[in-house]
PDB file of N, CA, C and O in Angstrom:
ATOM      1  N   MET A   1       0.803  -1.207   0.000  1.00 81.00           N
ATOM      2  CA  MET A   1       0.000   0.000   0.000  1.00 81.00           C
ATOM      3  C   MET A   1       0.843   1.268   0.000  1.00 81.00           C
ATOM      4  O   MET A   1       0.383   2.305  -0.437  1.00 81.00           O
ATOM      5  N   LEU A   2       2.056   1.194   0.513  1.00 81.00           N
ATOM      6  CA  LEU A   2       2.880   2.391   0.639  1.00 81.00           C
ATOM      7  C   LEU A   2       3.801   2.626  -0.550  1.00 81.00           C
ATOM      8  O   LEU A   2       4.468   3.652  -0.611  1.00 81.00           O
ATOM      9  N   ASP A   3       3.833   1.697  -1.488  1.00 82.00           N
ATOM     10  CA  ASP A   3       4.783   1.777  -2.593  1.00 82.00           C
ATOM     11  C   ASP A   3       4.682   3.060  -3.414  1.00 82.00           C
ATOM     12  O   ASP A   3       5.686   3.600  -3.846  1.00 82.00           O
ATOM     13  N   ASP A   4       3.492   3.570  -3.644  1.00 87.00           N
ATOM     14  CA  ASP A   4       3.312   4.751  -4.492  1.00 87.00           C
ATOM     15  C   ASP A   4       3.247   6.061  -3.715  1.00 87.00           C
ATOM     16  O   ASP A   4       2.993   7.114  -4.305  1.00 87.00           O
ATOM     17  N   LEU A   5       3.471   6.013  -2.402  1.00 89.00           N
ATOM     18  CA  LEU A   5       3.410   7.233  -1.590  1.00 89.00           C
ATOM     19  C   LEU A   5       4.761   7.916  -1.505  1.00 89.00           C
ATOM     20  O   LEU A   5       5.792   7.254  -1.361  1.00 89.00           O
ATOM     21  N   ASP A   6       4.746   9.249  -1.560  1.00 92.00           N
ATOM     22  CA  ASP A   6       5.968  10.012  -1.307  1.00 92.00           C
ATOM     23  C   ASP A   6       6.168  10.197   0.187  1.00 92.00           C
ATOM     24  O   ASP A   6       7.285  10.157   0.691  1.00 92.00           O
ATOM     25  N   VAL A   7       5.071  10.416   0.904  1.00 95.00           N
ATOM     26  CA  VAL A   7       5.134  10.644   2.344  1.00 95.00           C
ATOM     27  C   VAL A   7       3.827  10.185   2.985  1.00 95.00           C
ATOM     28  O   VAL A   7       2.756  10.322   2.396  1.00 95.00           O
ATOM     29  N   LEU A   8       3.941   9.604   4.158  1.00 94.00           N
ATOM     30  CA  LEU A   8       2.783   9.211   4.946  1.00 94.00           C
ATOM     31  C   LEU A   8       2.622  10.239   6.052  1.00 94.00           C
ATOM     32  O   LEU A   8       3.539  10.460   6.843  1.00 94.00           O
ATOM     33  N   VAL A   9       1.468  10.880   6.115  1.00 95.00           N
ATOM     34  CA  VAL A   9       1.183  11.865   7.162  1.00 95.00           C
ATOM     35  C   VAL A   9       0.297  11.203   8.206  1.00 95.00           C
ATOM     36  O   VAL A   9      -0.765  10.683   7.888  1.00 95.00           O
ATOM     37  N   ILE A  10       0.766  11.236   9.452  1.00 91.00           N
ATOM     38  CA  ILE A  10       0.014  10.634  10.552  1.00 91.00           C
ATOM     39  C   ILE A  10      -0.496  11.745  11.453  1.00 91.00           C
ATOM     40  O   ILE A  10       0.276  12.516  12.009  1.00 91.00           O
ATOM     41  N   ASP A  11      -1.811  11.821  11.583  1.00 89.00           N
ATOM     42  CA  ASP A  11      -2.453  12.824  12.434  1.00 89.00           C
ATOM     43  C   ASP A  11      -3.481  12.107  13.294  1.00 89.00           C
ATOM     44  O   ASP A  11      -4.674  12.138  13.026  1.00 89.00           O
ATOM     45  N   LEU A  12      -3.007  11.406  14.295  1.00 77.00           N
ATOM     46  CA  LEU A  12      -3.880  10.657  15.187  1.00 77.00           C
ATOM     47  C   LEU A  12      -3.832  11.293  16.574  1.00 77.00           C
ATOM     48  O   LEU A  12      -2.778  11.331  17.203  1.00 77.00           O
ATOM     49  N   PRO A  13      -4.961  11.780  17.066  1.00 77.00           N
ATOM     50  CA  PRO A  13      -4.959  12.382  18.401  1.00 77.00           C
ATOM     51  C   PRO A  13      -4.719  11.329  19.471  1.00 77.00           C
ATOM     52  O   PRO A  13      -5.032  10.154  19.283  1.00 77.00           O
ATOM     53  N   ASP A  14      -4.181  11.746  20.579  1.00 70.00           N
ATOM     54  CA  ASP A  14      -3.932  10.841  21.691  1.00 70.00           C
ATOM     55  C   ASP A  14      -4.410  11.513  22.966  1.00 70.00           C
ATOM     56  O   ASP A  14      -4.411  12.740  23.058  1.00 70.00           O
ATOM     57  N   ILE A  15      -4.791  10.714  23.940  1.00 70.00           N
ATOM     58  CA  ILE A  15      -5.264  11.296  25.197  1.00 70.00           C
ATOM     59  C   ILE A  15      -4.295  11.056  26.347  1.00 70.00           C
ATOM     60  O   ILE A  15      -4.574  11.411  27.474  1.00 70.00           O
ATOM     61  N   GLY A  16      -3.159  10.417  26.061  1.00 70.00           N
ATOM     62  CA  GLY A  16      -2.160  10.205  27.104  1.00 70.00           C
ATOM     63  C   GLY A  16      -2.336   8.921  27.895  1.00 70.00           C
ATOM     64  O   GLY A  16      -1.756   8.771  28.960  1.00 70.00           O
ATOM     65  N   SER A  17      -3.128   7.988  27.412  1.00 72.00           N
ATOM     66  CA  SER A  17      -3.342   6.712  28.093  1.00 72.00           C
ATOM     67  C   SER A  17      -3.044   5.570  27.134  1.00 72.00           C
ATOM     68  O   SER A  17      -3.446   5.615  25.979  1.00 72.00           O
ATOM     69  N   ARG A  18      -2.358   4.537  27.611  1.00 68.00           N
ATOM     70  CA  ARG A  18      -1.973   3.458  26.706  1.00 68.00           C
ATOM     71  C   ARG A  18      -3.158   2.608  26.257  1.00 68.00           C
ATOM     72  O   ARG A  18      -3.039   1.807  25.349  1.00 68.00           O
ATOM     73  N   TYR A  19      -4.330   2.758  26.864  1.00 71.00           N
ATOM     74  CA  TYR A  19      -5.505   1.979  26.465  1.00 71.00           C
ATOM     75  C   TYR A  19      -6.068   2.407  25.115  1.00 71.00           C
ATOM     76  O   TYR A  19      -6.786   1.648  24.486  1.00 71.00           O
ATOM     77  N   TYR A  20      -5.801   3.607  24.709  1.00 74.00           N
ATOM     78  CA  TYR A  20      -6.273   4.060  23.410  1.00 74.00           C
ATOM     79  C   TYR A  20      -5.258   3.626  22.358  1.00 74.00           C
ATOM     80  O   TYR A  20      -4.058   3.711  22.570  1.00 74.00           O
ATOM     81  N   THR A  21      -5.734   3.180  21.209  1.00 76.00           N
ATOM     82  CA  THR A  21      -4.866   2.523  20.238  1.00 76.00           C
ATOM     83  C   THR A  21      -4.247   3.465  19.217  1.00 76.00           C
ATOM     84  O   THR A  21      -3.594   3.011  18.291  1.00 76.00           O
ATOM     85  N   PHE A  22      -4.427   4.771  19.375  1.00 80.00           N
ATOM     86  CA  PHE A  22      -3.864   5.710  18.404  1.00 80.00           C
ATOM     87  C   PHE A  22      -2.350   5.550  18.276  1.00 80.00           C
ATOM     88  O   PHE A  22      -1.817   5.470  17.183  1.00 80.00           O
ATOM     89  N   MET A  23      -1.652   5.508  19.406  1.00 81.00           N
ATOM     90  CA  MET A  23      -0.189   5.419  19.340  1.00 81.00           C
ATOM     91  C   MET A  23       0.262   4.065  18.818  1.00 81.00           C
ATOM     92  O   MET A  23       1.301   3.950  18.180  1.00 81.00           O
ATOM     93  N   TRP A  24      -0.529   3.020  19.068  1.00 82.00           N
ATOM     94  CA  TRP A  24      -0.156   1.693  18.570  1.00 82.00           C
ATOM     95  C   TRP A  24      -0.359   1.620  17.063  1.00 82.00           C
ATOM     96  O   TRP A  24       0.430   0.998  16.356  1.00 82.00           O
ATOM     97  N   THR A  25      -1.413   2.251  16.569  1.00 86.00           N
ATOM     98  CA  THR A  25      -1.630   2.326  15.123  1.00 86.00           C
ATOM     99  C   THR A  25      -0.474   3.076  14.477  1.00 86.00           C
ATOM    100  O   THR A  25       0.048   2.664  13.437  1.00 86.00           O
ATOM    101  N   MET A  26      -0.042   4.173  15.097  1.00 87.00           N
ATOM    102  CA  MET A  26       1.078   4.938  14.572  1.00 87.00           C
ATOM    103  C   MET A  26       2.363   4.087  14.565  1.00 87.00           C
ATOM    104  O   MET A  26       3.116   4.097  13.594  1.00 87.00           O
ATOM    105  N   ALA A  27       2.598   3.335  15.624  1.00 89.00           N
ATOM    106  CA  ALA A  27       3.796   2.495  15.694  1.00 89.00           C
ATOM    107  C   ALA A  27       3.816   1.478  14.558  1.00 89.00           C
ATOM    108  O   ALA A  27       4.854   1.266  13.920  1.00 89.00           O
ATOM    109  N   LEU A  28       2.673   0.861  14.292  1.00 90.00           N
ATOM    110  CA  LEU A  28       2.599  -0.106  13.189  1.00 90.00           C
ATOM    111  C   LEU A  28       2.805   0.576  11.843  1.00 90.00           C
ATOM    112  O   LEU A  28       3.490   0.029  10.960  1.00 90.00           O
ATOM    113  N   CYS A  29       2.247   1.764  11.666  1.00 91.00           N
ATOM    114  CA  CYS A  29       2.443   2.520  10.420  1.00 91.00           C
ATOM    115  C   CYS A  29       3.909   2.888  10.233  1.00 91.00           C
ATOM    116  O   CYS A  29       4.456   2.795   9.123  1.00 91.00           O
ATOM    117  N   LEU A  30       4.577   3.289  11.311  1.00 93.00           N
ATOM    118  CA  LEU A  30       5.992   3.654  11.227  1.00 93.00           C
ATOM    119  C   LEU A  30       6.844   2.451  10.826  1.00 93.00           C
ATOM    120  O   LEU A  30       7.773   2.576  10.025  1.00 93.00           O
ATOM    121  N   ARG A  31       6.534   1.289  11.377  1.00 92.00           N
ATOM    122  CA  ARG A  31       7.286   0.077  11.018  1.00 92.00           C
ATOM    123  C   ARG A  31       7.142  -0.241   9.532  1.00 92.00           C
ATOM    124  O   ARG A  31       8.116  -0.564   8.852  1.00 92.00           O
ATOM    125  N   GLN A  32       5.918  -0.172   9.032  1.00 93.00           N
ATOM    126  CA  GLN A  32       5.689  -0.482   7.623  1.00 93.00           C
ATOM    127  C   GLN A  32       6.308   0.563   6.707  1.00 93.00           C
ATOM    128  O   GLN A  32       6.840   0.234   5.650  1.00 93.00           O
ATOM    129  N   ALA A  33       6.237   1.825   7.106  1.00 95.00           N
ATOM    130  CA  ALA A  33       6.839   2.887   6.297  1.00 95.00           C
ATOM    131  C   ALA A  33       8.354   2.715   6.233  1.00 95.00           C
ATOM    132  O   ALA A  33       8.963   2.922   5.175  1.00 95.00           O
ATOM    133  N   GLU A  34       8.964   2.303   7.323  1.00 94.00           N
ATOM    134  CA  GLU A  34      10.407   2.055   7.313  1.00 94.00           C
ATOM    135  C   GLU A  34      10.750   0.934   6.334  1.00 94.00           C
ATOM    136  O   GLU A  34      11.684   1.052   5.537  1.00 94.00           O
ATOM    137  N   ARG A  35       9.991  -0.139   6.370  1.00 92.00           N
ATOM    138  CA  ARG A  35      10.230  -1.267   5.463  1.00 92.00           C
ATOM    139  C   ARG A  35      10.068  -0.869   3.997  1.00 92.00           C
ATOM    140  O   ARG A  35      10.786  -1.353   3.129  1.00 92.00           O
ATOM    141  N   ALA A  36       9.105   0.035   3.731  1.00 92.00           N
ATOM    142  CA  ALA A  36       8.831   0.458   2.357  1.00 92.00           C
ATOM    143  C   ALA A  36       9.720   1.616   1.926  1.00 92.00           C
ATOM    144  O   ALA A  36       9.714   1.996   0.757  1.00 92.00           O
ATOM    145  N   GLY A  37      10.482   2.199   2.860  1.00 92.00           N
ATOM    146  CA  GLY A  37      11.308   3.354   2.534  1.00 92.00           C
ATOM    147  C   GLY A  37      10.488   4.621   2.310  1.00 92.00           C
ATOM    148  O   GLY A  37      10.916   5.522   1.601  1.00 92.00           O
ATOM    149  N   THR A  38       9.316   4.688   2.915  1.00 94.00           N
ATOM    150  CA  THR A  38       8.416   5.831   2.773  1.00 94.00           C
ATOM    151  C   THR A  38       8.664   6.836   3.891  1.00 94.00           C
ATOM    152  O   THR A  38       8.734   6.465   5.072  1.00 94.00           O
ATOM    153  N   ALA A  39       8.802   8.109   3.522  1.00 96.00           N
ATOM    154  CA  ALA A  39       8.969   9.169   4.518  1.00 96.00           C
ATOM    155  C   ALA A  39       7.689   9.316   5.332  1.00 96.00           C
ATOM    156  O   ALA A  39       6.586   9.058   4.845  1.00 96.00           O
ATOM    157  N   VAL A  40       7.835   9.732   6.597  1.00 96.00           N
ATOM    158  CA  VAL A  40       6.684   9.895   7.486  1.00 96.00           C
ATOM    159  C   VAL A  40       6.756  11.260   8.154  1.00 96.00           C
ATOM    160  O   VAL A  40       7.823  11.691   8.594  1.00 96.00           O
ATOM    161  N   VAL A  41       5.609  11.919   8.233  1.00 96.00           N
ATOM    162  CA  VAL A  41       5.466  13.160   8.994  1.00 96.00           C
ATOM    163  C   VAL A  41       4.406  12.899  10.051  1.00 96.00           C
ATOM    164  O   VAL A  41       3.285  12.512   9.730  1.00 96.00           O
ATOM    165  N   VAL A  42       4.761  13.088  11.329  1.00 92.00           N
ATOM    166  CA  VAL A  42       3.812  12.906  12.423  1.00 92.00           C
ATOM    167  C   VAL A  42       3.402  14.283  12.917  1.00 92.00           C
ATOM    168  O   VAL A  42       4.244  15.082  13.327  1.00 92.00           O
ATOM    169  N   LEU A  43       2.117  14.568  12.860  1.00 89.00           N
ATOM    170  CA  LEU A  43       1.590  15.829  13.366  1.00 89.00           C
ATOM    171  C   LEU A  43       1.308  15.640  14.855  1.00 89.00           C
ATOM    172  O   LEU A  43       0.371  14.950  15.240  1.00 89.00           O
ATOM    173  N   ASP A  44       2.151  16.235  15.663  1.00 80.00           N
ATOM    174  CA  ASP A  44       2.065  16.041  17.108  1.00 80.00           C
ATOM    175  C   ASP A  44       1.154  17.101  17.718  1.00 80.00           C
ATOM    176  O   ASP A  44       1.071  18.221  17.237  1.00 80.00           O
ATOM    177  N   ARG A  45       0.503  16.722  18.794  1.00 77.00           N
ATOM    178  CA  ARG A  45      -0.366  17.639  19.529  1.00 77.00           C
ATOM    179  C   ARG A  45       0.050  17.625  20.987  1.00 77.00           C
ATOM    180  O   ARG A  45       0.601  16.634  21.467  1.00 77.00           O
ATOM    181  N   PRO A  46      -0.241  18.691  21.706  1.00 76.00           N
ATOM    182  CA  PRO A  46       0.096  18.695  23.139  1.00 76.00           C
ATOM    183  C   PRO A  46      -0.647  17.581  23.876  1.00 76.00           C
ATOM    184  O   PRO A  46      -1.793  17.267  23.559  1.00 76.00           O
ATOM    185  N   ASN A  47       0.015  16.991  24.831  1.00 72.00           N
ATOM    186  CA  ASN A  47      -0.603  15.972  25.665  1.00 72.00           C
ATOM    187  C   ASN A  47      -1.660  16.645  26.529  1.00 72.00           C
ATOM    188  O   ASN A  47      -1.360  17.587  27.260  1.00 72.00           O
ATOM    189  N   PRO A  48      -2.921  16.188  26.486  1.00 71.00           N
ATOM    190  CA  PRO A  48      -3.970  16.839  27.270  1.00 71.00           C
ATOM    191  C   PRO A  48      -3.754  16.733  28.780  1.00 71.00           C
ATOM    192  O   PRO A  48      -4.325  17.512  29.537  1.00 71.00           O
ATOM    193  N   LEU A  49      -2.915  15.789  29.202  1.00 70.00           N
ATOM    194  CA  LEU A  49      -2.613  15.665  30.627  1.00 70.00           C
ATOM    195  C   LEU A  49      -1.400  16.492  31.027  1.00 70.00           C
ATOM    196  O   LEU A  49      -0.987  16.466  32.172  1.00 70.00           O
ATOM    197  N   GLY A  50      -0.819  17.198  30.084  1.00 74.00           N
ATOM    198  CA  GLY A  50       0.323  18.052  30.382  1.00 74.00           C
ATOM    199  C   GLY A  50       1.672  17.443  30.067  1.00 74.00           C
ATOM    200  O   GLY A  50       2.657  18.128  29.978  1.00 74.00           O
ATOM    201  N   GLY A  51       1.739  16.137  29.929  1.00 72.00           N
ATOM    202  CA  GLY A  51       2.991  15.491  29.562  1.00 72.00           C
ATOM    203  C   GLY A  51       3.944  15.235  30.711  1.00 72.00           C
ATOM    204  O   GLY A  51       4.999  14.642  30.523  1.00 72.00           O
ATOM    205  N   ASP A  52       3.588  15.681  31.917  1.00 79.00           N
ATOM    206  CA  ASP A  52       4.483  15.470  33.057  1.00 79.00           C
ATOM    207  C   ASP A  52       3.839  14.590  34.135  1.00 79.00           C
ATOM    208  O   ASP A  52       4.362  14.444  35.222  1.00 79.00           O
ATOM    209  N   TYR A  53       2.715  13.993  33.826  1.00 78.00           N
ATOM    210  CA  TYR A  53       1.994  13.118  34.758  1.00 78.00           C
ATOM    211  C   TYR A  53       2.195  11.674  34.319  1.00 78.00           C
ATOM    212  O   TYR A  53       1.879  11.309  33.185  1.00 78.00           O
ATOM    213  N   VAL A  54       2.730  10.832  35.197  1.00 81.00           N
ATOM    214  CA  VAL A  54       2.943   9.414  34.906  1.00 81.00           C
ATOM    215  C   VAL A  54       2.270   8.613  36.014  1.00 81.00           C
ATOM    216  O   VAL A  54       2.464   8.901  37.199  1.00 81.00           O
ATOM    217  N   ALA A  55       1.461   7.620  35.624  1.00 84.00           N
ATOM    218  CA  ALA A  55       0.753   6.826  36.629  1.00 84.00           C
ATOM    219  C   ALA A  55       0.462   5.433  36.087  1.00 84.00           C
ATOM    220  O   ALA A  55       0.447   5.205  34.883  1.00 84.00           O
ATOM    221  N   GLY A  56       0.188   4.521  36.982  1.00 83.00           N
ATOM    222  CA  GLY A  56      -0.226   3.179  36.605  1.00 83.00           C
ATOM    223  C   GLY A  56       0.925   2.207  36.459  1.00 83.00           C
ATOM    224  O   GLY A  56       2.088   2.578  36.473  1.00 83.00           O
ATOM    225  N   PHE A  57       0.543   0.963  36.330  1.00 83.00           N
ATOM    226  CA  PHE A  57       1.530  -0.098  36.177  1.00 83.00           C
ATOM    227  C   PHE A  57       2.125  -0.092  34.779  1.00 83.00           C
ATOM    228  O   PHE A  57       1.492   0.309  33.816  1.00 83.00           O
ATOM    229  N   THR A  58       3.349  -0.577  34.680  1.00 84.00           N
ATOM    230  CA  THR A  58       4.008  -0.727  33.387  1.00 84.00           C
ATOM    231  C   THR A  58       3.509  -2.019  32.739  1.00 84.00           C
ATOM    232  O   THR A  58       3.287  -3.016  33.417  1.00 84.00           O
ATOM    233  N   MET A  59       3.317  -1.966  31.432  1.00 81.00           N
ATOM    234  CA  MET A  59       2.871  -3.140  30.686  1.00 81.00           C
ATOM    235  C   MET A  59       3.893  -4.271  30.845  1.00 81.00           C
ATOM    236  O   MET A  59       5.085  -4.061  30.651  1.00 81.00           O
ATOM    237  N   GLU A  60       3.428  -5.440  31.220  1.00 85.00           N
ATOM    238  CA  GLU A  60       4.306  -6.600  31.338  1.00 85.00           C
ATOM    239  C   GLU A  60       4.459  -7.256  29.971  1.00 85.00           C
ATOM    240  O   GLU A  60       3.510  -7.312  29.184  1.00 85.00           O
ATOM    241  N   LYS A  61       5.656  -7.777  29.698  1.00 85.00           N
ATOM    242  CA  LYS A  61       5.935  -8.392  28.392  1.00 85.00           C
ATOM    243  C   LYS A  61       4.926  -9.464  28.012  1.00 85.00           C
ATOM    244  O   LYS A  61       4.531  -9.576  26.864  1.00 85.00           O
ATOM    245  N   LYS A  62       4.469 -10.251  28.958  1.00 88.00           N
ATOM    246  CA  LYS A  62       3.552 -11.349  28.636  1.00 88.00           C
ATOM    247  C   LYS A  62       2.175 -10.858  28.187  1.00 88.00           C
ATOM    248  O   LYS A  62       1.411 -11.632  27.613  1.00 88.00           O
ATOM    249  N   TYR A  63       1.860  -9.573  28.417  1.00 83.00           N
ATOM    250  CA  TYR A  63       0.561  -9.031  28.022  1.00 83.00           C
ATOM    251  C   TYR A  63       0.639  -8.105  26.804  1.00 83.00           C
ATOM    252  O   TYR A  63      -0.358  -7.512  26.413  1.00 83.00           O
ATOM    253  N   ILE A  64       1.810  -7.992  26.209  1.00 82.00           N
ATOM    254  CA  ILE A  64       1.952  -7.106  25.052  1.00 82.00           C
ATOM    255  C   ILE A  64       1.065  -7.591  23.919  1.00 82.00           C
ATOM    256  O   ILE A  64       1.046  -8.771  23.586  1.00 82.00           O
ATOM    257  N   SER A  65       0.295  -6.647  23.347  1.00 80.00           N
ATOM    258  CA  SER A  65      -0.624  -6.940  22.254  1.00 80.00           C
ATOM    259  C   SER A  65      -0.864  -5.643  21.485  1.00 80.00           C
ATOM    260  O   SER A  65      -0.187  -4.644  21.727  1.00 80.00           O
ATOM    261  N   PHE A  66      -1.858  -5.631  20.611  1.00 78.00           N
ATOM    262  CA  PHE A  66      -2.154  -4.409  19.867  1.00 78.00           C
ATOM    263  C   PHE A  66      -2.537  -3.253  20.789  1.00 78.00           C
ATOM    264  O   PHE A  66      -2.231  -2.112  20.510  1.00 78.00           O
ATOM    265  N   VAL A  67      -3.189  -3.523  21.896  1.00 75.00           N
ATOM    266  CA  VAL A  67      -3.595  -2.449  22.804  1.00 75.00           C
ATOM    267  C   VAL A  67      -2.520  -2.113  23.834  1.00 75.00           C
ATOM    268  O   VAL A  67      -2.771  -1.348  24.757  1.00 75.00           O
ATOM    269  N   GLY A  68      -1.350  -2.634  23.660  1.00 78.00           N
ATOM    270  CA  GLY A  68      -0.217  -2.336  24.526  1.00 78.00           C
ATOM    271  C   GLY A  68       1.032  -2.978  23.959  1.00 78.00           C
ATOM    272  O   GLY A  68       1.338  -4.121  24.275  1.00 78.00           O
ATOM    273  N   GLN A  69       1.756  -2.265  23.086  1.00 78.00           N
ATOM    274  CA  GLN A  69       2.886  -2.855  22.377  1.00 78.00           C
ATOM    275  C   GLN A  69       4.238  -2.625  23.042  1.00 78.00           C
ATOM    276  O   GLN A  69       5.208  -3.277  22.681  1.00 78.00           O
ATOM    277  N   PHE A  70       4.306  -1.705  23.977  1.00 79.00           N
ATOM    278  CA  PHE A  70       5.579  -1.383  24.614  1.00 79.00           C
ATOM    279  C   PHE A  70       5.426  -1.380  26.129  1.00 79.00           C
ATOM    280  O   PHE A  70       4.338  -1.191  26.656  1.00 79.00           O
ATOM    281  N   GLU A  71       6.517  -1.556  26.804  1.00 80.00           N
ATOM    282  CA  GLU A  71       6.515  -1.559  28.269  1.00 80.00           C
ATOM    283  C   GLU A  71       6.516  -0.129  28.785  1.00 80.00           C
ATOM    284  O   GLU A  71       7.548   0.412  29.171  1.00 80.00           O
ATOM    285  N   ILE A  72       5.342   0.495  28.784  1.00 77.00           N
ATOM    286  CA  ILE A  72       5.203   1.862  29.280  1.00 77.00           C
ATOM    287  C   ILE A  72       4.095   1.888  30.336  1.00 77.00           C
ATOM    288  O   ILE A  72       3.246   1.007  30.372  1.00 77.00           O
ATOM    289  N   PRO A  73       4.104   2.910  31.202  1.00 80.00           N
ATOM    290  CA  PRO A  73       3.036   3.003  32.216  1.00 80.00           C
ATOM    291  C   PRO A  73       1.674   3.258  31.585  1.00 80.00           C
ATOM    292  O   PRO A  73       1.569   3.667  30.428  1.00 80.00           O
ATOM    293  N   GLN A  74       0.640   3.056  32.384  1.00 79.00           N
ATOM    294  CA  GLN A  74      -0.738   3.261  31.913  1.00 79.00           C
ATOM    295  C   GLN A  74      -0.966   4.680  31.413  1.00 79.00           C
ATOM    296  O   GLN A  74      -1.596   4.894  30.398  1.00 79.00           O
ATOM    297  N   VAL A  75      -0.486   5.659  32.155  1.00 76.00           N
ATOM    298  CA  VAL A  75      -0.633   7.068  31.750  1.00 76.00           C
ATOM    299  C   VAL A  75       0.753   7.665  31.607  1.00 76.00           C
ATOM    300  O   VAL A  75       1.608   7.462  32.438  1.00 76.00           O
TER     301      VAL A  75
END
């Protein structure tokens, strides 16, 4: 799908919680764009929680899936 693209633009809002799949969709898109040699532009938005608040348990490796691909805290 990416073969004929010059650039992939990703504009997916995020709310700062790992339960929402926006960042996971972006991660999968970035992996495929790298494989295809397609440039990517990510339109970033401010974190609605301020970006300095961290809470919750870290994702355990045995539970990694589409709704949690990396070992990061809940918020």
